[in-house]
């Protein structure tokens, strides 16, 4: 590349319904570099990158691509300029196969030949690129049958196969294991060294320090600072990002005495086409956090779905001690028993995006009659309770309780989910990747809620592919591989032993 700057944004502003998402924001990424973008949820990072990707048009300021001024008319025009963005929340057609989704994205490239011929070429390209990166992906698998981690890999493949030279990766390692993340980031770093430009939107400070050449911090829609990450510590990066050090995090817990068993899972087995669960056994006690660690795609999502009541074809027993099998409980019974669910896909499985913030909050109590009969709900009471929850759980970006939940940033959407699920003291908390994609401050807020639930006697199941999170949070740790628990550890646990258990059974 003969020119230095791949992207340059200067004085960019953007407003949504009167809310100033970007105010005089500046950002420059150069060819041949990995540039990290840091900031709290709602700081404006995704809005800024969506402008580069052609999804939004700026109201003020200028955009230069390869040092040339441009005004993008949409994502297709951005793609023709070699810009590709991997979004934190996936943009895949779930009934389609992996190959069909990627072909759909390559419409501006794959224009010749019959459909079957184009699909065959794309299938070959997927296999070649997946082998190069180290992803295990079946091009013929349907998106709806893939785990969250596998869907993330499809999104990454989709952008790479489109031939992007400017790669915008929004939390690309959030659902990847340490080894997968290392392979991915090493690969994209190699792309940058070959002359591409990579923008890494992430909250993982170690990824910034290890892989980024430059880092820009944003706060409240403005650019705070750009610097070289090797010239600053993790603590300083956190301070610049959130304005303060995060609340003191617990060291690996240990020595806690749990209560009586609350949940017993026995012989849980998938009965559908993909045998994701293979005779899983698990006992969860009151007053403890049980963390499940493991490589993505080993049945974690299917286990979470089965326990949370999200449709999943399984056999076996999921017994709430003294009450019966979870599989037999409807939503009202689950609520009455104090079961709180925090799915990994907060927009797809936890919130109804087109509904208002107030309506989403009230969903958990509509069946109970708290707000009156369903045909004549007390909207004033709903809005009063929702307003208090928004205040108590620090849900930012709420301009009105009538605002659509889909307009909340990822971290604030997660806070709304937790506010609803914890609106009554939970007895059982089912949390799958609860801090995925959240900034440091929001992550600690979520973890404090889980710890508080445990300390109040709840049984907490934490499923996370972030081993650091499991080590920091769990009182007991189970390693999940090939659809079952293959090893258990009490805290304080040996990280190397856990890693060895994961590797030996993969």
mmCIF file of C-alpha atoms in Angstrom, residues 217-472:
data_model
loop_
_atom_site.group_PDB
_atom_site.id
_atom_site.type_symbol
_atom_site.label_atom_id
_atom_site.label_comp_id
_atom_site.label_asym_id
_atom_site.label_seq_id
_atom_site.Cartn_x
_atom_site.Cartn_y
_atom_site.Cartn_z
ATOM 1 C CA UNK A 217 -10.060 5.057 23.921
ATOM 2 C CA UNK A 218 -13.582 6.496 23.590
ATOM 3 C CA UNK A 219 -15.940 7.826 26.243
ATOM 4 C CA UNK A 220 -19.406 9.396 25.850
ATOM 5 C CA UNK A 221 -19.124 9.565 22.050
ATOM 6 C CA UNK A 222 -15.774 11.342 22.046
ATOM 7 C CA UNK A 223 -12.211 10.262 21.447
ATOM 8 C CA UNK A 224 -10.246 10.375 24.702
ATOM 9 C CA UNK A 225 -6.764 9.336 23.658
ATOM 10 C CA UNK A 226 -4.726 7.361 21.122
ATOM 11 C CA UNK A 227 -1.481 5.729 22.221
ATOM 12 C CA UNK A 228 0.785 2.722 21.842
ATOM 13 C CA UNK A 229 -0.362 -0.080 24.150
ATOM 14 C CA UNK A 230 3.181 -1.157 25.002
ATOM 15 C CA UNK A 231 3.668 2.256 26.607
ATOM 16 C CA UNK A 232 0.861 1.828 29.163
ATOM 17 C CA UNK A 233 -0.212 -0.708 31.810
ATOM 18 C CA UNK A 234 -3.503 -2.604 31.999
ATOM 19 C CA UNK A 235 -4.482 -0.550 35.076
ATOM 20 C CA UNK A 236 -3.896 2.676 33.169
ATOM 21 C CA UNK A 237 -5.916 1.445 30.189
ATOM 22 C CA UNK A 238 -8.788 0.592 32.539
ATOM 23 C CA UNK A 239 -8.554 4.010 34.166
ATOM 24 C CA UNK A 240 -8.653 5.755 30.779
ATOM 25 C CA UNK A 241 -11.566 3.585 29.640
ATOM 26 C CA UNK A 242 -13.917 3.829 32.625
ATOM 27 C CA UNK A 243 -12.461 6.820 34.451
ATOM 28 C CA UNK A 244 -11.790 4.745 37.547
ATOM 29 C CA UNK A 245 -10.373 1.422 38.578
ATOM 30 C CA UNK A 246 -12.916 -1.387 38.666
ATOM 31 C CA UNK A 247 -14.234 -2.573 41.984
ATOM 32 C CA UNK A 248 -11.915 -5.037 43.686
ATOM 33 C CA UNK A 249 -12.324 -8.433 42.131
ATOM 34 C CA UNK A 250 -12.383 -11.564 44.266
ATOM 35 C CA UNK A 251 -9.413 -13.822 43.984
ATOM 36 C CA UNK A 252 -10.212 -17.439 43.194
ATOM 37 C CA UNK A 253 -12.729 -18.336 45.883
ATOM 38 C CA UNK A 254 -12.207 -21.305 48.132
ATOM 39 C CA UNK A 255 -13.253 -22.837 51.401
ATOM 40 C CA UNK A 256 -16.979 -22.082 51.060
ATOM 41 C CA UNK A 257 -19.406 -24.600 52.529
ATOM 42 C CA UNK A 258 -22.305 -25.114 50.090
ATOM 43 C CA UNK A 259 -25.847 -25.952 51.113
ATOM 44 C CA UNK A 260 -28.068 -28.837 50.120
ATOM 45 C CA UNK A 261 -28.373 -30.001 46.497
ATOM 46 C CA UNK A 262 -30.866 -27.905 44.503
ATOM 47 C CA UNK A 263 -30.478 -29.161 40.920
ATOM 48 C CA UNK A 264 -29.530 -32.658 39.761
ATOM 49 C CA UNK A 265 -28.936 -33.340 36.077
ATOM 50 C CA UNK A 266 -28.753 -37.042 35.250
ATOM 51 C CA UNK A 267 -27.999 -38.707 31.918
ATOM 52 C CA UNK A 268 -28.797 -35.648 29.808
ATOM 53 C CA UNK A 269 -28.452 -36.662 26.184
ATOM 54 C CA UNK A 270 -29.253 -35.002 22.857
ATOM 55 C CA UNK A 271 -31.874 -36.813 20.808
ATOM 56 C CA UNK A 272 -31.684 -34.639 17.686
ATOM 57 C CA UNK A 273 -29.376 -34.930 14.710
ATOM 58 C CA UNK A 274 -26.306 -33.486 16.445
ATOM 59 C CA UNK A 275 -25.343 -35.454 19.580
ATOM 60 C CA UNK A 276 -24.125 -32.430 21.505
ATOM 61 C CA UNK A 277 -24.989 -33.835 24.952
ATOM 62 C CA UNK A 278 -23.729 -37.298 25.770
ATOM 63 C CA UNK A 279 -24.975 -38.517 29.156
ATOM 64 C CA UNK A 280 -24.173 -35.405 31.209
ATOM 65 C CA UNK A 281 -24.398 -35.635 35.022
ATOM 66 C CA UNK A 282 -24.253 -32.588 37.293
ATOM 67 C CA UNK A 283 -25.223 -31.629 40.843
ATOM 68 C CA UNK A 284 -25.610 -27.966 41.828
ATOM 69 C CA UNK A 285 -25.899 -26.960 45.490
ATOM 70 C CA UNK A 286 -27.486 -23.988 47.198
ATOM 71 C CA UNK A 287 -25.096 -21.205 48.115
ATOM 72 C CA UNK A 288 -22.484 -21.972 45.466
ATOM 73 C CA UNK A 289 -21.413 -20.918 41.995
ATOM 74 C CA UNK A 290 -20.697 -23.935 39.818
ATOM 75 C CA UNK A 291 -18.636 -22.905 36.792
ATOM 76 C CA UNK A 292 -18.508 -24.924 33.588
ATOM 77 C CA UNK A 293 -15.298 -24.533 31.580
ATOM 78 C CA UNK A 294 -14.533 -26.047 28.207
ATOM 79 C CA UNK A 295 -13.764 -25.545 24.547
ATOM 80 C CA UNK A 296 -16.696 -24.000 22.650
ATOM 81 C CA UNK A 297 -19.015 -26.377 20.805
ATOM 82 C CA UNK A 298 -18.868 -29.200 23.364
ATOM 83 C CA UNK A 299 -22.522 -28.987 24.360
ATOM 84 C CA UNK A 300 -22.511 -25.867 26.545
ATOM 85 C CA UNK A 301 -25.178 -24.080 24.502
ATOM 86 C CA UNK A 302 -27.375 -27.163 24.360
ATOM 87 C CA UNK A 303 -27.101 -27.635 28.128
ATOM 88 C CA UNK A 304 -28.036 -23.997 28.707
ATOM 89 C CA UNK A 305 -31.008 -24.264 26.338
ATOM 90 C CA UNK A 306 -32.320 -27.405 28.009
ATOM 91 C CA UNK A 307 -32.083 -25.916 31.498
ATOM 92 C CA UNK A 308 -33.541 -22.540 30.490
ATOM 93 C CA UNK A 309 -36.529 -23.987 28.666
ATOM 94 C CA UNK A 310 -35.302 -22.937 25.217
ATOM 95 C CA UNK A 311 -36.357 -25.698 22.773
ATOM 96 C CA UNK A 312 -33.747 -28.463 22.753
ATOM 97 C CA UNK A 313 -34.318 -32.154 21.968
ATOM 98 C CA UNK A 314 -32.940 -34.050 24.985
ATOM 99 C CA UNK A 315 -33.568 -37.080 27.149
ATOM 100 C CA UNK A 316 -32.560 -37.595 30.760
ATOM 101 C CA UNK A 317 -33.620 -35.797 33.930
ATOM 102 C CA UNK A 318 -33.136 -32.223 35.205
ATOM 103 C CA UNK A 319 -34.532 -32.445 38.714
ATOM 104 C CA UNK A 320 -35.239 -29.529 41.012
ATOM 105 C CA UNK A 321 -34.915 -31.383 44.318
ATOM 106 C CA UNK A 322 -38.337 -31.878 45.875
ATOM 107 C CA UNK A 323 -40.193 -30.249 42.971
ATOM 108 C CA UNK A 324 -39.806 -32.365 39.856
ATOM 109 C CA UNK A 325 -38.245 -32.277 36.387
ATOM 110 C CA UNK A 326 -37.470 -28.856 34.868
ATOM 111 C CA UNK A 327 -38.578 -30.161 31.488
ATOM 112 C CA UNK A 328 -42.147 -30.337 32.806
ATOM 113 C CA UNK A 329 -42.256 -26.744 34.087
ATOM 114 C CA UNK A 330 -43.870 -23.924 32.127
ATOM 115 C CA UNK A 331 -42.712 -20.303 32.412
ATOM 116 C CA UNK A 332 -45.089 -19.506 35.276
ATOM 117 C CA UNK A 333 -43.870 -22.465 37.337
ATOM 118 C CA UNK A 334 -40.241 -21.537 36.704
ATOM 119 C CA UNK A 335 -40.905 -17.979 37.892
ATOM 120 C CA UNK A 336 -42.746 -19.192 40.965
ATOM 121 C CA UNK A 337 -39.756 -21.369 41.884
ATOM 122 C CA UNK A 338 -37.371 -18.395 41.534
ATOM 123 C CA UNK A 339 -35.483 -19.573 38.446
ATOM 124 C CA UNK A 340 -33.572 -16.761 36.724
ATOM 125 C CA UNK A 341 -32.182 -17.265 33.198
ATOM 126 C CA UNK A 342 -29.465 -15.210 31.494
ATOM 127 C CA UNK A 343 -28.969 -16.662 27.969
ATOM 128 C CA UNK A 344 -25.826 -16.091 25.919
ATOM 129 C CA UNK A 345 -27.862 -14.480 23.106
ATOM 130 C CA UNK A 346 -29.367 -11.563 24.993
ATOM 131 C CA UNK A 347 -31.150 -10.104 21.952
ATOM 132 C CA UNK A 348 -32.377 -13.350 20.423
ATOM 133 C CA UNK A 349 -33.393 -15.293 23.535
ATOM 134 C CA UNK A 350 -33.700 -12.851 26.458
ATOM 135 C CA UNK A 351 -35.264 -9.666 25.074
ATOM 136 C CA UNK A 352 -38.020 -8.801 22.603
ATOM 137 C CA UNK A 353 -36.227 -6.070 20.668
ATOM 138 C CA UNK A 354 -39.301 -4.359 19.134
ATOM 139 C CA UNK A 355 -40.980 -4.071 22.544
ATOM 140 C CA UNK A 356 -40.299 -1.208 24.936
ATOM 141 C CA UNK A 357 -37.900 -1.330 27.857
ATOM 142 C CA UNK A 358 -40.852 -1.252 30.256
ATOM 143 C CA UNK A 359 -42.619 -4.135 28.474
ATOM 144 C CA UNK A 360 -39.439 -6.231 28.449
ATOM 145 C CA UNK A 361 -39.015 -5.691 32.165
ATOM 146 C CA UNK A 362 -42.630 -6.640 32.901
ATOM 147 C CA UNK A 363 -42.569 -9.862 30.855
ATOM 148 C CA UNK A 364 -41.384 -11.878 33.826
ATOM 149 C CA UNK A 365 -44.367 -10.868 35.972
ATOM 150 C CA UNK A 366 -47.275 -10.671 33.505
ATOM 151 C CA UNK A 367 -48.370 -14.245 34.273
ATOM 152 C CA UNK A 368 -48.478 -13.601 38.039
ATOM 153 C CA UNK A 369 -51.203 -10.946 37.881
ATOM 154 C CA UNK A 370 -48.940 -8.400 39.561
ATOM 155 C CA UNK A 371 -49.934 -5.803 36.950
ATOM 156 C CA UNK A 372 -53.531 -6.876 36.590
ATOM 157 C CA UNK A 373 -55.177 -9.158 34.021
ATOM 158 C CA UNK A 374 -53.273 -9.491 30.734
ATOM 159 C CA UNK A 375 -56.111 -7.783 28.823
ATOM 160 C CA UNK A 376 -55.939 -4.655 31.008
ATOM 161 C CA UNK A 377 -52.432 -4.144 32.356
ATOM 162 C CA UNK A 378 -51.554 -1.390 34.828
ATOM 163 C CA UNK A 379 -49.034 0.456 32.664
ATOM 164 C CA UNK A 380 -48.305 3.026 35.364
ATOM 165 C CA UNK A 381 -47.204 0.313 37.774
ATOM 166 C CA UNK A 382 -45.129 -1.344 35.043
ATOM 167 C CA UNK A 383 -43.352 1.902 34.193
ATOM 168 C CA UNK A 384 -42.772 2.734 37.881
ATOM 169 C CA UNK A 385 -41.153 -0.653 38.522
ATOM 170 C CA UNK A 386 -39.153 -0.485 35.281
ATOM 171 C CA UNK A 387 -37.884 2.995 36.134
ATOM 172 C CA UNK A 388 -36.721 1.811 39.549
ATOM 173 C CA UNK A 389 -34.989 -1.226 37.994
ATOM 174 C CA UNK A 390 -33.255 0.950 35.402
ATOM 175 C CA UNK A 391 -31.998 3.201 38.194
ATOM 176 C CA UNK A 392 -30.974 0.392 40.536
ATOM 177 C CA UNK A 393 -29.143 -1.621 37.864
ATOM 178 C CA UNK A 394 -27.599 1.456 36.192
ATOM 179 C CA UNK A 395 -29.035 0.785 32.725
ATOM 180 C CA UNK A 396 -27.560 3.577 30.591
ATOM 181 C CA UNK A 397 -28.862 4.973 27.297
ATOM 182 C CA UNK A 398 -32.523 4.943 28.387
ATOM 183 C CA UNK A 399 -34.116 8.113 27.070
ATOM 184 C CA UNK A 400 -37.644 6.817 27.616
ATOM 185 C CA UNK A 401 -39.150 3.646 29.057
ATOM 186 C CA UNK A 402 -41.116 3.425 25.785
ATOM 187 C CA UNK A 403 -37.837 3.172 23.883
ATOM 188 C CA UNK A 404 -37.314 -0.136 22.029
ATOM 189 C CA UNK A 405 -35.040 -2.545 23.873
ATOM 190 C CA UNK A 406 -33.202 -3.222 20.597
ATOM 191 C CA UNK A 407 -31.697 0.289 20.803
ATOM 192 C CA UNK A 408 -29.743 -0.501 23.973
ATOM 193 C CA UNK A 409 -26.033 -1.279 23.722
ATOM 194 C CA UNK A 410 -24.958 -4.828 24.544
ATOM 195 C CA UNK A 411 -23.927 -4.109 28.118
ATOM 196 C CA UNK A 412 -27.048 -2.142 28.923
ATOM 197 C CA UNK A 413 -29.262 -4.778 27.322
ATOM 198 C CA UNK A 414 -27.591 -7.306 29.604
ATOM 199 C CA UNK A 415 -28.238 -5.095 32.640
ATOM 200 C CA UNK A 416 -31.935 -4.939 31.678
ATOM 201 C CA UNK A 417 -32.088 -8.738 31.451
ATOM 202 C CA UNK A 418 -30.509 -9.099 34.888
ATOM 203 C CA UNK A 419 -32.769 -6.406 36.363
ATOM 204 C CA UNK A 420 -35.799 -8.414 35.217
ATOM 205 C CA UNK A 421 -34.452 -11.816 36.255
ATOM 206 C CA UNK A 422 -33.385 -10.531 39.680
ATOM 207 C CA UNK A 423 -36.543 -8.476 40.286
ATOM 208 C CA UNK A 424 -37.417 -11.217 42.798
ATOM 209 C CA UNK A 425 -34.735 -12.994 44.883
ATOM 210 C CA UNK A 426 -33.670 -15.953 42.715
ATOM 211 C CA UNK A 427 -33.316 -19.490 44.033
ATOM 212 C CA UNK A 428 -31.564 -20.791 40.911
ATOM 213 C CA UNK A 429 -29.548 -18.673 38.461
ATOM 214 C CA UNK A 430 -28.691 -20.094 35.028
ATOM 215 C CA UNK A 431 -26.109 -17.806 33.397
ATOM 216 C CA UNK A 432 -24.521 -18.523 30.015
ATOM 217 C CA UNK A 433 -21.623 -16.197 29.077
ATOM 218 C CA UNK A 434 -23.179 -13.381 31.160
ATOM 219 C CA UNK A 435 -20.317 -10.934 30.593
ATOM 220 C CA UNK A 436 -19.717 -11.685 26.889
ATOM 221 C CA UNK A 437 -18.713 -8.472 25.141
ATOM 222 C CA UNK A 438 -19.154 -6.272 28.217
ATOM 223 C CA UNK A 439 -16.672 -3.633 29.346
ATOM 224 C CA UNK A 440 -14.773 -3.894 32.623
ATOM 225 C CA UNK A 441 -17.274 -1.889 34.662
ATOM 226 C CA UNK A 442 -20.355 -3.697 33.332
ATOM 227 C CA UNK A 443 -18.634 -7.070 33.717
ATOM 228 C CA UNK A 444 -17.939 -6.453 37.377
ATOM 229 C CA UNK A 445 -21.521 -5.263 37.943
ATOM 230 C CA UNK A 446 -22.843 -8.540 36.477
ATOM 231 C CA UNK A 447 -20.442 -10.622 38.540
ATOM 232 C CA UNK A 448 -21.358 -8.814 41.741
ATOM 233 C CA UNK A 449 -25.021 -9.697 41.148
ATOM 234 C CA UNK A 450 -24.135 -13.371 40.696
ATOM 235 C CA UNK A 451 -22.002 -13.360 43.846
ATOM 236 C CA UNK A 452 -24.781 -11.648 45.802
ATOM 237 C CA UNK A 453 -27.297 -14.271 44.643
ATOM 238 C CA UNK A 454 -24.963 -17.033 45.816
ATOM 239 C CA UNK A 455 -24.344 -15.321 49.152
ATOM 240 C CA UNK A 456 -28.125 -15.136 49.646
ATOM 241 C CA UNK A 457 -28.364 -18.897 49.235
ATOM 242 C CA UNK A 458 -29.143 -19.263 45.525
ATOM 243 C CA UNK A 459 -27.648 -22.021 43.400
ATOM 244 C CA UNK A 460 -25.764 -20.401 40.502
ATOM 245 C CA UNK A 461 -24.701 -22.219 37.333
ATOM 246 C CA UNK A 462 -22.141 -20.219 35.328
ATOM 247 C CA UNK A 463 -21.380 -21.466 31.811
ATOM 248 C CA UNK A 464 -18.510 -19.518 30.262
ATOM 249 C CA UNK A 465 -15.828 -20.100 27.673
ATOM 250 C CA UNK A 466 -13.694 -17.457 29.414
ATOM 251 C CA UNK A 467 -11.545 -19.530 31.755
ATOM 252 C CA UNK A 468 -10.466 -16.417 33.653
ATOM 253 C CA UNK A 469 -14.118 -15.720 34.484
ATOM 254 C CA UNK A 470 -14.732 -19.267 35.660
ATOM 255 C CA UNK A 471 -11.577 -19.244 37.791
ATOM 256 C CA UNK A 472 -12.496 -15.914 39.393
#
